[in-house]
Amino acid sequence: MFFRRIALSEKIDLSNYVPSEEEEFMNVNQRAYFRAKLVAWKNDILREARETLDHLAEESANHPDLADRASSETDRAIELRARDRQRKLISKIDAALQRIEDGTYGYCEETGEPIGLKRLDARPIATLSIEAQERHERREKVYRDE
């Protein structure tokens, strides 16, 4: 499968831009739109992670009461699990940004067909079309039920 690579060095005003089905799929504007969306999402996650670390550092005081200490440890474990999920999400965002660079972003990894703008807008890290994702989930369910 051949994908065009177009440099995204041009400045594009995305303040009022909404991708449309009427335009060429993954044109310069759409790629710039999704890149901006992914970068903003990643920055939000990183900001939240810094806030969590600051909070955990402040909260590290020993609690004399066992119930308070247990509650604090449980909260810390939950926060750390959430941060781990966020770390994995950042790697998916980075992979999506790389796909924008190499021209494969927006195309299903299984079929090569366009994923669809609505799906990408809702889940910018999507790598499968809705149909391929449903097939994948059905196969997963079958193996899980066995």
mmCIF file of N, CA and C in Angstrom:
data_model
loop_
_atom_site.group_PDB
_atom_site.id
_atom_site.type_symbol
_atom_site.label_atom_id
_atom_site.label_comp_id
_atom_site.label_asym_id
_atom_site.label_seq_id
_atom_site.Cartn_x
_atom_site.Cartn_y
_atom_site.Cartn_z
ATOM 1 N N MET A 1 0.845 -1.176 0.000
ATOM 2 C CA MET A 1 0.000 0.000 0.000
ATOM 3 C C MET A 1 0.886 1.233 0.000
ATOM 4 N N PHE A 2 0.553 2.213 -0.809
ATOM 5 C CA PHE A 2 1.347 3.433 -0.946
ATOM 6 C C PHE A 2 0.628 4.588 -0.277
ATOM 7 N N PHE A 3 1.361 5.341 0.545
ATOM 8 C CA PHE A 3 0.801 6.522 1.196
ATOM 9 C C PHE A 3 1.658 7.713 0.837
ATOM 10 N N ARG A 4 0.995 8.813 0.511
ATOM 11 C CA ARG A 4 1.692 10.052 0.194
ATOM 12 C C ARG A 4 2.242 10.677 1.458
ATOM 13 N N ARG A 5 3.428 11.224 1.365
ATOM 14 C CA ARG A 5 3.997 11.960 2.493
ATOM 15 C C ARG A 5 4.073 13.415 2.086
ATOM 16 N N ILE A 6 3.401 14.258 2.846
ATOM 17 C CA ILE A 6 3.395 15.692 2.575
ATOM 18 C C ILE A 6 3.870 16.393 3.831
ATOM 19 N N ALA A 7 4.812 17.292 3.672
ATOM 20 C CA ALA A 7 5.324 18.035 4.827
ATOM 21 C C ALA A 7 4.229 18.919 5.392
ATOM 22 N N LEU A 8 4.179 18.982 6.731
ATOM 23 C CA LEU A 8 3.160 19.793 7.390
ATOM 24 C C LEU A 8 3.771 21.062 7.959
ATOM 25 N N SER A 9 4.710 21.635 7.230
ATOM 26 C CA SER A 9 5.401 22.805 7.749
ATOM 27 C C SER A 9 4.591 24.081 7.539
ATOM 28 N N GLU A 10 3.559 24.034 6.696
ATOM 29 C CA GLU A 10 2.763 25.232 6.472
ATOM 30 C C GLU A 10 1.948 25.567 7.720
ATOM 31 N N LYS A 11 1.723 26.858 7.916
ATOM 32 C CA LYS A 11 0.898 27.301 9.038
ATOM 33 C C LYS A 11 -0.561 27.280 8.594
ATOM 34 N N ILE A 12 -1.395 26.621 9.378
ATOM 35 C CA ILE A 12 -2.806 26.484 9.050
ATOM 36 C C ILE A 12 -3.608 26.972 10.243
ATOM 37 N N ASP A 13 -4.621 27.815 9.989
ATOM 38 C CA ASP A 13 -5.472 28.301 11.070
ATOM 39 C C ASP A 13 -6.520 27.236 11.368
ATOM 40 N N LEU A 14 -6.381 26.603 12.547
ATOM 41 C CA LEU A 14 -7.280 25.515 12.918
ATOM 42 C C LEU A 14 -8.324 25.945 13.936
ATOM 43 N N SER A 15 -8.381 27.247 14.246
ATOM 44 C CA SER A 15 -9.273 27.707 15.302
ATOM 45 C C SER A 15 -10.746 27.408 15.008
ATOM 46 N N ASN A 16 -11.156 27.485 13.766
ATOM 47 C CA ASN A 16 -12.556 27.222 13.412
ATOM 48 C C ASN A 16 -12.697 26.037 12.466
ATOM 49 N N TYR A 17 -11.626 25.287 12.279
ATOM 50 C CA TYR A 17 -11.632 24.193 11.317
ATOM 51 C C TYR A 17 -12.262 22.936 11.908
ATOM 52 N N VAL A 18 -13.109 22.311 11.118
ATOM 53 C CA VAL A 18 -13.684 21.010 11.470
ATOM 54 C C VAL A 18 -13.531 20.124 10.234
ATOM 55 N N PRO A 19 -12.886 18.964 10.379
ATOM 56 C CA PRO A 19 -12.723 18.081 9.226
ATOM 57 C C PRO A 19 -14.078 17.703 8.625
ATOM 58 N N SER A 20 -14.107 17.601 7.317
ATOM 59 C CA SER A 20 -15.357 17.321 6.623
ATOM 60 C C SER A 20 -15.178 16.159 5.651
ATOM 61 N N GLU A 21 -16.245 15.391 5.487
ATOM 62 C CA GLU A 21 -16.235 14.270 4.539
ATOM 63 C C GLU A 21 -16.141 14.761 3.091
ATOM 64 N N GLU A 22 -16.469 16.039 2.849
ATOM 65 C CA GLU A 22 -16.453 16.573 1.489
ATOM 66 C C GLU A 22 -15.040 16.832 0.967
ATOM 67 N N GLU A 23 -14.066 16.950 1.871
ATOM 68 C CA GLU A 23 -12.699 17.222 1.426
ATOM 69 C C GLU A 23 -11.914 15.929 1.275
ATOM 70 N N GLU A 24 -10.774 16.007 0.612
ATOM 71 C CA GLU A 24 -9.917 14.844 0.422
ATOM 72 C C GLU A 24 -9.509 14.297 1.788
ATOM 73 N N PHE A 25 -9.595 12.971 1.928
ATOM 74 C CA PHE A 25 -9.271 12.338 3.206
ATOM 75 C C PHE A 25 -7.802 12.525 3.533
ATOM 76 N N MET A 26 -7.518 12.909 4.754
ATOM 77 C CA MET A 26 -6.188 13.145 5.311
ATOM 78 C C MET A 26 -5.384 14.144 4.485
ATOM 79 N N ASN A 27 -6.070 15.230 4.116
ATOM 80 C CA ASN A 27 -5.372 16.327 3.461
ATOM 81 C C ASN A 27 -4.536 17.073 4.505
ATOM 82 N N VAL A 28 -3.840 18.100 4.092
ATOM 83 C CA VAL A 28 -2.945 18.838 4.982
ATOM 84 C C VAL A 28 -3.699 19.390 6.191
ATOM 85 N N ASN A 29 -4.891 19.946 5.979
ATOM 86 C CA ASN A 29 -5.663 20.510 7.092
ATOM 87 C C ASN A 29 -6.080 19.437 8.088
ATOM 88 N N GLN A 30 -6.533 18.308 7.589
ATOM 89 C CA GLN A 30 -6.961 17.235 8.489
ATOM 90 C C GLN A 30 -5.782 16.694 9.295
ATOM 91 N N ARG A 31 -4.657 16.506 8.646
ATOM 92 C CA ARG A 31 -3.486 16.016 9.379
ATOM 93 C C ARG A 31 -3.048 17.030 10.441
ATOM 94 N N ALA A 32 -3.059 18.297 10.094
ATOM 95 C CA ALA A 32 -2.689 19.339 11.063
ATOM 96 C C ALA A 32 -3.690 19.374 12.219
ATOM 97 N N TYR A 33 -4.977 19.204 11.905
ATOM 98 C CA TYR A 33 -6.025 19.193 12.932
ATOM 99 C C TYR A 33 -5.801 18.046 13.921
ATOM 100 N N PHE A 34 -5.571 16.844 13.392
ATOM 101 C CA PHE A 34 -5.389 15.690 14.268
ATOM 102 C C PHE A 34 -4.055 15.765 15.020
ATOM 103 N N ARG A 35 -3.030 16.298 14.379
ATOM 104 C CA ARG A 35 -1.759 16.479 15.089
ATOM 105 C C ARG A 35 -1.966 17.411 16.280
ATOM 106 N N ALA A 36 -2.641 18.545 16.065
ATOM 107 C CA ALA A 36 -2.888 19.499 17.155
ATOM 108 C C ALA A 36 -3.715 18.854 18.269
ATOM 109 N N LYS A 37 -4.714 18.063 17.881
ATOM 110 C CA LYS A 37 -5.566 17.397 18.869
ATOM 111 C C LYS A 37 -4.754 16.399 19.703
ATOM 112 N N LEU A 38 -3.906 15.625 19.052
ATOM 113 C CA LEU A 38 -3.083 14.637 19.751
ATOM 114 C C LEU A 38 -2.054 15.306 20.662
ATOM 115 N N VAL A 39 -1.416 16.361 20.171
ATOM 116 C CA VAL A 39 -0.420 17.066 20.984
ATOM 117 C C VAL A 39 -1.075 17.696 22.208
ATOM 118 N N ALA A 40 -2.249 18.293 22.035
ATOM 119 C CA ALA A 40 -2.959 18.895 23.173
ATOM 120 C C ALA A 40 -3.332 17.828 24.193
ATOM 121 N N TRP A 41 -3.795 16.678 23.721
ATOM 122 C CA TRP A 41 -4.164 15.568 24.608
ATOM 123 C C TRP A 41 -2.943 15.094 25.396
ATOM 124 N N LYS A 42 -1.824 14.930 24.690
ATOM 125 C CA LYS A 42 -0.588 14.495 25.341
ATOM 126 C C LYS A 42 -0.143 15.519 26.391
ATOM 127 N N ASN A 43 -0.204 16.794 26.047
ATOM 128 C CA ASN A 43 0.190 17.839 26.999
ATOM 129 C C ASN A 43 -0.694 17.838 28.236
ATOM 130 N N ASP A 44 -1.992 17.609 28.053
ATOM 131 C CA ASP A 44 -2.909 17.518 29.199
ATOM 132 C C ASP A 44 -2.527 16.351 30.113
ATOM 133 N N ILE A 45 -2.218 15.222 29.520
ATOM 134 C CA ILE A 45 -1.842 14.041 30.302
ATOM 135 C C ILE A 45 -0.554 14.311 31.076
ATOM 136 N N LEU A 46 0.422 14.921 30.407
ATOM 137 C CA LEU A 46 1.694 15.213 31.073
ATOM 138 C C LEU A 46 1.500 16.213 32.219
ATOM 139 N N ARG A 47 0.646 17.200 32.005
ATOM 140 C CA ARG A 47 0.359 18.182 33.060
ATOM 141 C C ARG A 47 -0.286 17.491 34.259
ATOM 142 N N GLU A 48 -1.260 16.621 33.994
ATOM 143 C CA GLU A 48 -1.917 15.876 35.071
ATOM 144 C C GLU A 48 -0.921 14.982 35.816
ATOM 145 N N ALA A 49 0.015 14.389 35.081
ATOM 146 C CA ALA A 49 1.017 13.532 35.712
ATOM 147 C C ALA A 49 1.906 14.353 36.649
ATOM 148 N N ARG A 50 2.298 15.544 36.212
ATOM 149 C CA ARG A 50 3.103 16.413 37.087
ATOM 150 C C ARG A 50 2.325 16.795 38.337
ATOM 151 N N GLU A 51 1.040 17.097 38.170
ATOM 152 C CA GLU A 51 0.206 17.439 39.324
ATOM 153 C C GLU A 51 0.087 16.255 40.281
ATOM 154 N N THR A 52 -0.037 15.062 39.736
ATOM 155 C CA THR A 52 -0.118 13.861 40.575
ATOM 156 C C THR A 52 1.166 13.671 41.367
ATOM 157 N N LEU A 53 2.301 13.826 40.689
ATOM 158 C CA LEU A 53 3.577 13.676 41.388
ATOM 159 C C LEU A 53 3.721 14.705 42.501
ATOM 160 N N ASP A 54 3.326 15.943 42.225
ATOM 161 C CA ASP A 54 3.372 16.983 43.256
ATOM 162 C C ASP A 54 2.476 16.608 44.425
ATOM 163 N N HIS A 55 1.271 16.122 44.110
ATOM 164 C CA HIS A 55 0.316 15.729 45.148
ATOM 165 C C HIS A 55 0.868 14.569 45.987
ATOM 166 N N LEU A 56 1.446 13.580 45.306
ATOM 167 C CA LEU A 56 1.998 12.431 46.028
ATOM 168 C C LEU A 56 3.175 12.847 46.915
ATOM 169 N N ALA A 57 3.973 13.783 46.447
ATOM 170 C CA ALA A 57 5.099 14.256 47.251
ATOM 171 C C ALA A 57 4.603 14.984 48.500
ATOM 172 N N GLU A 58 3.543 15.776 48.350
ATOM 173 C CA GLU A 58 2.969 16.486 49.501
ATOM 174 C C GLU A 58 2.314 15.509 50.475
ATOM 175 N N GLU A 59 1.722 14.462 49.939
ATOM 176 C CA GLU A 59 0.930 13.523 50.722
ATOM 177 C C GLU A 59 1.785 12.453 51.394
ATOM 178 N N SER A 60 3.101 12.505 51.199
ATOM 179 C CA SER A 60 3.940 11.417 51.683
ATOM 180 C C SER A 60 4.141 11.415 53.197
ATOM 181 N N ALA A 61 3.514 12.330 53.893
ATOM 182 C CA ALA A 61 3.656 12.374 55.356
ATOM 183 C C ALA A 61 3.103 11.100 55.980
ATOM 184 N N ASN A 62 3.757 10.627 57.028
ATOM 185 C CA ASN A 62 3.281 9.441 57.742
ATOM 186 C C ASN A 62 2.028 9.789 58.529
ATOM 187 N N HIS A 63 1.074 8.905 58.445
ATOM 188 C CA HIS A 63 -0.163 9.086 59.195
ATOM 189 C C HIS A 63 -0.090 8.212 60.442
ATOM 190 N N PRO A 64 -0.303 8.811 61.625
ATOM 191 C CA PRO A 64 -0.230 8.008 62.850
ATOM 192 C C PRO A 64 -1.369 6.986 62.949
ATOM 193 N N ASP A 65 -2.513 7.294 62.396
ATOM 194 C CA ASP A 65 -3.665 6.400 62.463
ATOM 195 C C ASP A 65 -3.560 5.343 61.363
ATOM 196 N N LEU A 66 -3.718 4.085 61.703
ATOM 197 C CA LEU A 66 -3.610 3.000 60.719
ATOM 198 C C LEU A 66 -4.642 3.113 59.610
ATOM 199 N N ALA A 67 -5.851 3.513 59.945
ATOM 200 C CA ALA A 67 -6.904 3.643 58.928
ATOM 201 C C ALA A 67 -6.547 4.757 57.943
ATOM 202 N N ASP A 68 -6.028 5.872 58.454
ATOM 203 C CA ASP A 68 -5.611 6.969 57.571
ATOM 204 C C ASP A 68 -4.464 6.533 56.669
ATOM 205 N N ARG A 69 -3.521 5.796 57.234
ATOM 206 C CA ARG A 69 -2.370 5.316 56.460
ATOM 207 C C ARG A 69 -2.838 4.356 55.370
ATOM 208 N N ALA A 70 -3.730 3.444 55.714
ATOM 209 C CA ALA A 70 -4.246 2.481 54.729
ATOM 210 C C ALA A 70 -5.001 3.190 53.620
ATOM 211 N N SER A 71 -5.807 4.167 53.997
ATOM 212 C CA SER A 71 -6.560 4.939 53.007
ATOM 213 C C SER A 71 -5.610 5.691 52.078
ATOM 214 N N SER A 72 -4.581 6.282 52.655
ATOM 215 C CA SER A 72 -3.595 7.022 51.880
ATOM 216 C C SER A 72 -2.854 6.099 50.913
ATOM 217 N N GLU A 73 -2.476 4.920 51.376
ATOM 218 C CA GLU A 73 -1.776 3.951 50.520
ATOM 219 C C GLU A 73 -2.672 3.466 49.386
ATOM 220 N N THR A 74 -3.940 3.257 49.679
ATOM 221 C CA THR A 74 -4.891 2.841 48.645
ATOM 222 C C THR A 74 -5.033 3.935 47.590
ATOM 223 N N ASP A 75 -5.180 5.169 48.046
ATOM 224 C CA ASP A 75 -5.273 6.301 47.119
ATOM 225 C C ASP A 75 -4.028 6.393 46.241
ATOM 226 N N ARG A 76 -2.876 6.218 46.857
ATOM 227 C CA ARG A 76 -1.600 6.284 46.124
ATOM 228 C C ARG A 76 -1.536 5.173 45.074
ATOM 229 N N ALA A 77 -1.941 3.971 45.429
ATOM 230 C CA ALA A 77 -1.912 2.853 44.483
ATOM 231 C C ALA A 77 -2.842 3.118 43.297
ATOM 232 N N ILE A 78 -4.010 3.663 43.585
ATOM 233 C CA ILE A 78 -4.958 3.990 42.515
ATOM 234 C C ILE A 78 -4.370 5.053 41.595
ATOM 235 N N GLU A 79 -3.781 6.081 42.172
ATOM 236 C CA GLU A 79 -3.153 7.147 41.383
ATOM 237 C C GLU A 79 -2.042 6.587 40.504
ATOM 238 N N LEU A 80 -1.216 5.723 41.061
ATOM 239 C CA LEU A 80 -0.105 5.169 40.291
ATOM 240 C C LEU A 80 -0.584 4.265 39.159
ATOM 241 N N ARG A 81 -1.651 3.509 39.402
ATOM 242 C CA ARG A 81 -2.227 2.684 38.320
ATOM 243 C C ARG A 81 -2.777 3.569 37.209
ATOM 244 N N ALA A 82 -3.448 4.651 37.620
ATOM 245 C CA ALA A 82 -3.980 5.581 36.613
ATOM 246 C C ALA A 82 -2.851 6.201 35.804
ATOM 247 N N ARG A 83 -1.763 6.563 36.460
ATOM 248 C CA ARG A 83 -0.611 7.148 35.761
ATOM 249 C C ARG A 83 0.002 6.135 34.807
ATOM 250 N N ASP A 84 0.021 4.863 35.196
ATOM 251 C CA ASP A 84 0.568 3.837 34.313
ATOM 252 C C ASP A 84 -0.288 3.718 33.048
ATOM 253 N N ARG A 85 -1.606 3.766 33.221
ATOM 254 C CA ARG A 85 -2.504 3.745 32.046
ATOM 255 C C ARG A 85 -2.257 4.967 31.170
ATOM 256 N N GLN A 86 -2.048 6.119 31.810
ATOM 257 C CA GLN A 86 -1.781 7.350 31.061
ATOM 258 C C GLN A 86 -0.451 7.230 30.294
ATOM 259 N N ARG A 87 0.546 6.594 30.914
ATOM 260 C CA ARG A 87 1.838 6.410 30.248
ATOM 261 C C ARG A 87 1.661 5.570 28.984
ATOM 262 N N LYS A 88 0.851 4.521 29.078
ATOM 263 C CA LYS A 88 0.585 3.683 27.909
ATOM 264 C C LYS A 88 -0.171 4.473 26.846
ATOM 265 N N LEU A 89 -1.073 5.337 27.284
ATOM 266 C CA LEU A 89 -1.820 6.171 26.349
ATOM 267 C C LEU A 89 -0.884 7.132 25.622
ATOM 268 N N ILE A 90 0.099 7.674 26.333
ATOM 269 C CA ILE A 90 1.066 8.576 25.699
ATOM 270 C C ILE A 90 1.823 7.842 24.596
ATOM 271 N N SER A 91 2.170 6.584 24.820
ATOM 272 C CA SER A 91 2.880 5.850 23.771
ATOM 273 C C SER A 91 1.973 5.646 22.548
ATOM 274 N N LYS A 92 0.675 5.465 22.779
ATOM 275 C CA LYS A 92 -0.262 5.346 21.645
ATOM 276 C C LYS A 92 -0.406 6.678 20.917
ATOM 277 N N ILE A 93 -0.403 7.773 21.674
ATOM 278 C CA ILE A 93 -0.462 9.105 21.060
ATOM 279 C C ILE A 93 0.794 9.343 20.228
ATOM 280 N N ASP A 94 1.962 8.992 20.781
ATOM 281 C CA ASP A 94 3.213 9.143 20.038
ATOM 282 C C ASP A 94 3.196 8.313 18.755
ATOM 283 N N ALA A 95 2.644 7.102 18.835
ATOM 284 C CA ALA A 95 2.554 6.253 17.644
ATOM 285 C C ALA A 95 1.630 6.892 16.605
ATOM 286 N N ALA A 96 0.527 7.492 17.061
ATOM 287 C CA ALA A 96 -0.389 8.168 16.131
ATOM 288 C C ALA A 96 0.307 9.362 15.481
ATOM 289 N N LEU A 97 1.061 10.117 16.259
ATOM 290 C CA LEU A 97 1.808 11.256 15.696
ATOM 291 C C LEU A 97 2.823 10.767 14.662
ATOM 292 N N GLN A 98 3.451 9.631 14.925
ATOM 293 C CA GLN A 98 4.400 9.064 13.959
ATOM 294 C C GLN A 98 3.676 8.644 12.679
ATOM 295 N N ARG A 99 2.462 8.089 12.832
ATOM 296 C CA ARG A 99 1.685 7.705 11.644
ATOM 297 C C ARG A 99 1.305 8.925 10.815
ATOM 298 N N ILE A 100 1.056 10.056 11.482
ATOM 299 C CA ILE A 100 0.781 11.290 10.731
ATOM 300 C C ILE A 100 2.014 11.644 9.906
ATOM 301 N N GLU A 101 3.191 11.528 10.520
ATOM 302 C CA GLU A 101 4.436 11.852 9.820
ATOM 303 C C GLU A 101 4.692 10.938 8.635
ATOM 304 N N ASP A 102 4.417 9.640 8.813
ATOM 305 C CA ASP A 102 4.744 8.718 7.717
ATOM 306 C C ASP A 102 3.601 8.512 6.723
ATOM 307 N N GLY A 103 2.470 9.204 6.952
ATOM 308 C CA GLY A 103 1.388 9.171 5.971
ATOM 309 C C GLY A 103 0.405 8.031 6.132
ATOM 310 N N THR A 104 0.506 7.259 7.206
ATOM 311 C CA THR A 104 -0.409 6.132 7.385
ATOM 312 C C THR A 104 -1.539 6.447 8.362
ATOM 313 N N TYR A 105 -1.533 7.619 8.966
ATOM 314 C CA TYR A 105 -2.559 7.975 9.946
ATOM 315 C C TYR A 105 -3.923 8.044 9.273
ATOM 316 N N GLY A 106 -4.924 7.504 9.960
ATOM 317 C CA GLY A 106 -6.293 7.581 9.453
ATOM 318 C C GLY A 106 -6.704 6.389 8.614
ATOM 319 N N TYR A 107 -5.769 5.468 8.388
ATOM 320 C CA TYR A 107 -6.065 4.291 7.582
ATOM 321 C C TYR A 107 -6.008 3.050 8.466
ATOM 322 N N CYS A 108 -6.970 2.164 8.274
ATOM 323 C CA CYS A 108 -7.080 0.937 9.063
ATOM 324 C C CYS A 108 -5.840 0.065 8.866
ATOM 325 N N GLU A 109 -5.287 -0.433 9.972
ATOM 326 C CA GLU A 109 -4.114 -1.303 9.899
ATOM 327 C C GLU A 109 -4.426 -2.652 9.263
ATOM 328 N N GLU A 110 -5.675 -3.102 9.335
ATOM 329 C CA GLU A 110 -6.042 -4.402 8.764
ATOM 330 C C GLU A 110 -6.431 -4.307 7.298
ATOM 331 N N THR A 111 -7.251 -3.309 6.959
ATOM 332 C CA THR A 111 -7.803 -3.246 5.600
ATOM 333 C C THR A 111 -7.161 -2.191 4.717
ATOM 334 N N GLY A 112 -6.525 -1.178 5.330
ATOM 335 C CA GLY A 112 -5.948 -0.086 4.555
ATOM 336 C C GLY A 112 -6.971 0.957 4.149
ATOM 337 N N GLU A 113 -8.224 0.730 4.499
ATOM 338 C CA GLU A 113 -9.290 1.676 4.170
ATOM 339 C C GLU A 113 -9.290 2.842 5.170
ATOM 340 N N PRO A 114 -9.835 4.003 4.764
ATOM 341 C CA PRO A 114 -9.942 5.122 5.700
ATOM 342 C C PRO A 114 -10.761 4.728 6.930
ATOM 343 N N ILE A 115 -10.311 5.151 8.101
ATOM 344 C CA ILE A 115 -10.996 4.829 9.357
ATOM 345 C C ILE A 115 -12.282 5.617 9.485
ATOM 346 N N GLY A 116 -12.303 6.835 9.062
ATOM 347 C CA GLY A 116 -13.492 7.679 9.165
ATOM 348 C C GLY A 116 -13.231 8.842 10.113
ATOM 349 N N LEU A 117 -13.640 10.017 9.694
ATOM 350 C CA LEU A 117 -13.359 11.229 10.457
ATOM 351 C C LEU A 117 -14.057 11.261 11.808
ATOM 352 N N LYS A 118 -15.301 10.782 11.853
ATOM 353 C CA LYS A 118 -16.024 10.803 13.136
ATOM 354 C C LYS A 118 -15.331 9.913 14.162
ATOM 355 N N ARG A 119 -14.899 8.748 13.739
ATOM 356 C CA ARG A 119 -14.194 7.835 14.650
ATOM 357 C C ARG A 119 -12.867 8.438 15.090
ATOM 358 N N LEU A 120 -12.127 9.008 14.158
ATOM 359 C CA LEU A 120 -10.842 9.621 14.511
ATOM 360 C C LEU A 120 -11.026 10.815 15.423
ATOM 361 N N ASP A 121 -12.089 11.577 15.204
ATOM 362 C CA ASP A 121 -12.335 12.733 16.067
ATOM 363 C C ASP A 121 -12.653 12.275 17.489
ATOM 364 N N ALA A 122 -13.408 11.182 17.597
ATOM 365 C CA ALA A 122 -13.767 10.651 18.915
ATOM 366 C C ALA A 122 -12.598 9.903 19.553
ATOM 367 N N ARG A 123 -11.806 9.205 18.747
ATOM 368 C CA ARG A 123 -10.692 8.382 19.258
ATOM 369 C C ARG A 123 -9.489 8.583 18.329
ATOM 370 N N PRO A 124 -8.758 9.687 18.501
ATOM 371 C CA PRO A 124 -7.678 10.022 17.558
ATOM 372 C C PRO A 124 -6.547 9.000 17.488
ATOM 373 N N ILE A 125 -6.484 8.061 18.442
ATOM 374 C CA ILE A 125 -5.428 7.043 18.391
ATOM 375 C C ILE A 125 -5.904 5.759 17.732
ATOM 376 N N ALA A 126 -7.117 5.773 17.177
ATOM 377 C CA ALA A 126 -7.683 4.576 16.551
ATOM 378 C C ALA A 126 -6.777 4.084 15.419
ATOM 379 N N THR A 127 -6.606 2.770 15.351
ATOM 380 C CA THR A 127 -5.809 2.174 14.279
ATOM 381 C C THR A 127 -6.638 1.244 13.407
ATOM 382 N N LEU A 128 -7.883 0.999 13.821
ATOM 383 C CA LEU A 128 -8.768 0.108 13.072
ATOM 384 C C LEU A 128 -10.065 0.826 12.731
ATOM 385 N N SER A 129 -10.633 0.489 11.583
ATOM 386 C CA SER A 129 -11.955 1.000 11.241
ATOM 387 C C SER A 129 -12.968 0.385 12.206
ATOM 388 N N ILE A 130 -14.157 0.919 12.231
ATOM 389 C CA ILE A 130 -15.182 0.392 13.132
ATOM 390 C C ILE A 130 -15.445 -1.090 12.832
ATOM 391 N N GLU A 131 -15.540 -1.435 11.543
ATOM 392 C CA GLU A 131 -15.810 -2.820 11.165
ATOM 393 C C GLU A 131 -14.676 -3.737 11.620
ATOM 394 N N ALA A 132 -13.435 -3.320 11.394
ATOM 395 C CA ALA A 132 -12.289 -4.144 11.796
ATOM 396 C C ALA A 132 -12.215 -4.248 13.319
ATOM 397 N N GLN A 133 -12.533 -3.164 14.017
ATOM 398 C CA GLN A 133 -12.527 -3.188 15.482
ATOM 399 C C GLN A 133 -13.587 -4.152 16.005
ATOM 400 N N GLU A 134 -14.776 -4.134 15.392
ATOM 401 C CA GLU A 134 -15.843 -5.051 15.808
ATOM 402 C C GLU A 134 -15.435 -6.503 15.573
ATOM 403 N N ARG A 135 -14.798 -6.789 14.427
ATOM 404 C CA ARG A 135 -14.318 -8.160 14.159
ATOM 405 C C ARG A 135 -13.293 -8.566 15.210
ATOM 406 N N HIS A 136 -12.388 -7.660 15.520
ATOM 407 C CA HIS A 136 -11.347 -7.917 16.521
ATOM 408 C C HIS A 136 -11.982 -8.227 17.886
ATOM 409 N N GLU A 137 -12.980 -7.434 18.274
ATOM 410 C CA GLU A 137 -13.647 -7.640 19.563
ATOM 411 C C GLU A 137 -14.430 -8.949 19.588
ATOM 412 N N ARG A 138 -15.054 -9.311 18.461
ATOM 413 C CA ARG A 138 -15.773 -10.588 18.405
ATOM 414 C C ARG A 138 -14.802 -11.754 18.570
ATOM 415 N N ARG A 139 -13.657 -11.694 17.882
ATOM 416 C CA ARG A 139 -12.640 -12.754 18.019
ATOM 417 C C ARG A 139 -12.145 -12.818 19.456
ATOM 418 N N GLU A 140 -11.917 -11.661 20.061
ATOM 419 C CA GLU A 140 -11.466 -11.610 21.450
ATOM 420 C C GLU A 140 -12.485 -12.255 22.377
ATOM 421 N N LYS A 141 -13.762 -11.972 22.145
ATOM 422 C CA LYS A 141 -14.824 -12.517 22.984
ATOM 423 C C LYS A 141 -14.887 -14.037 22.841
ATOM 424 N N VAL A 142 -14.743 -14.525 21.620
ATOM 425 C CA VAL A 142 -14.783 -15.974 21.388
ATOM 426 C C VAL A 142 -13.661 -16.659 22.161
ATOM 427 N N TYR A 143 -12.444 -16.110 22.075
ATOM 428 C CA TYR A 143 -11.304 -16.728 22.772
ATOM 429 C C TYR A 143 -11.459 -16.593 24.285
ATOM 430 N N ARG A 144 -12.033 -15.509 24.740
ATOM 431 C CA ARG A 144 -12.220 -15.292 26.174
ATOM 432 C C ARG A 144 -13.267 -16.248 26.723
ATOM 433 N N ASP A 145 -14.300 -16.564 25.931
ATOM 434 C CA ASP A 145 -15.377 -17.448 26.374
ATOM 435 C C ASP A 145 -14.976 -18.910 26.390
ATOM 436 N N GLU A 146 -13.890 -19.254 25.694
ATOM 437 C CA GLU A 146 -13.487 -20.673 25.621
ATOM 438 C C GLU A 146 -12.818 -21.133 26.881
#
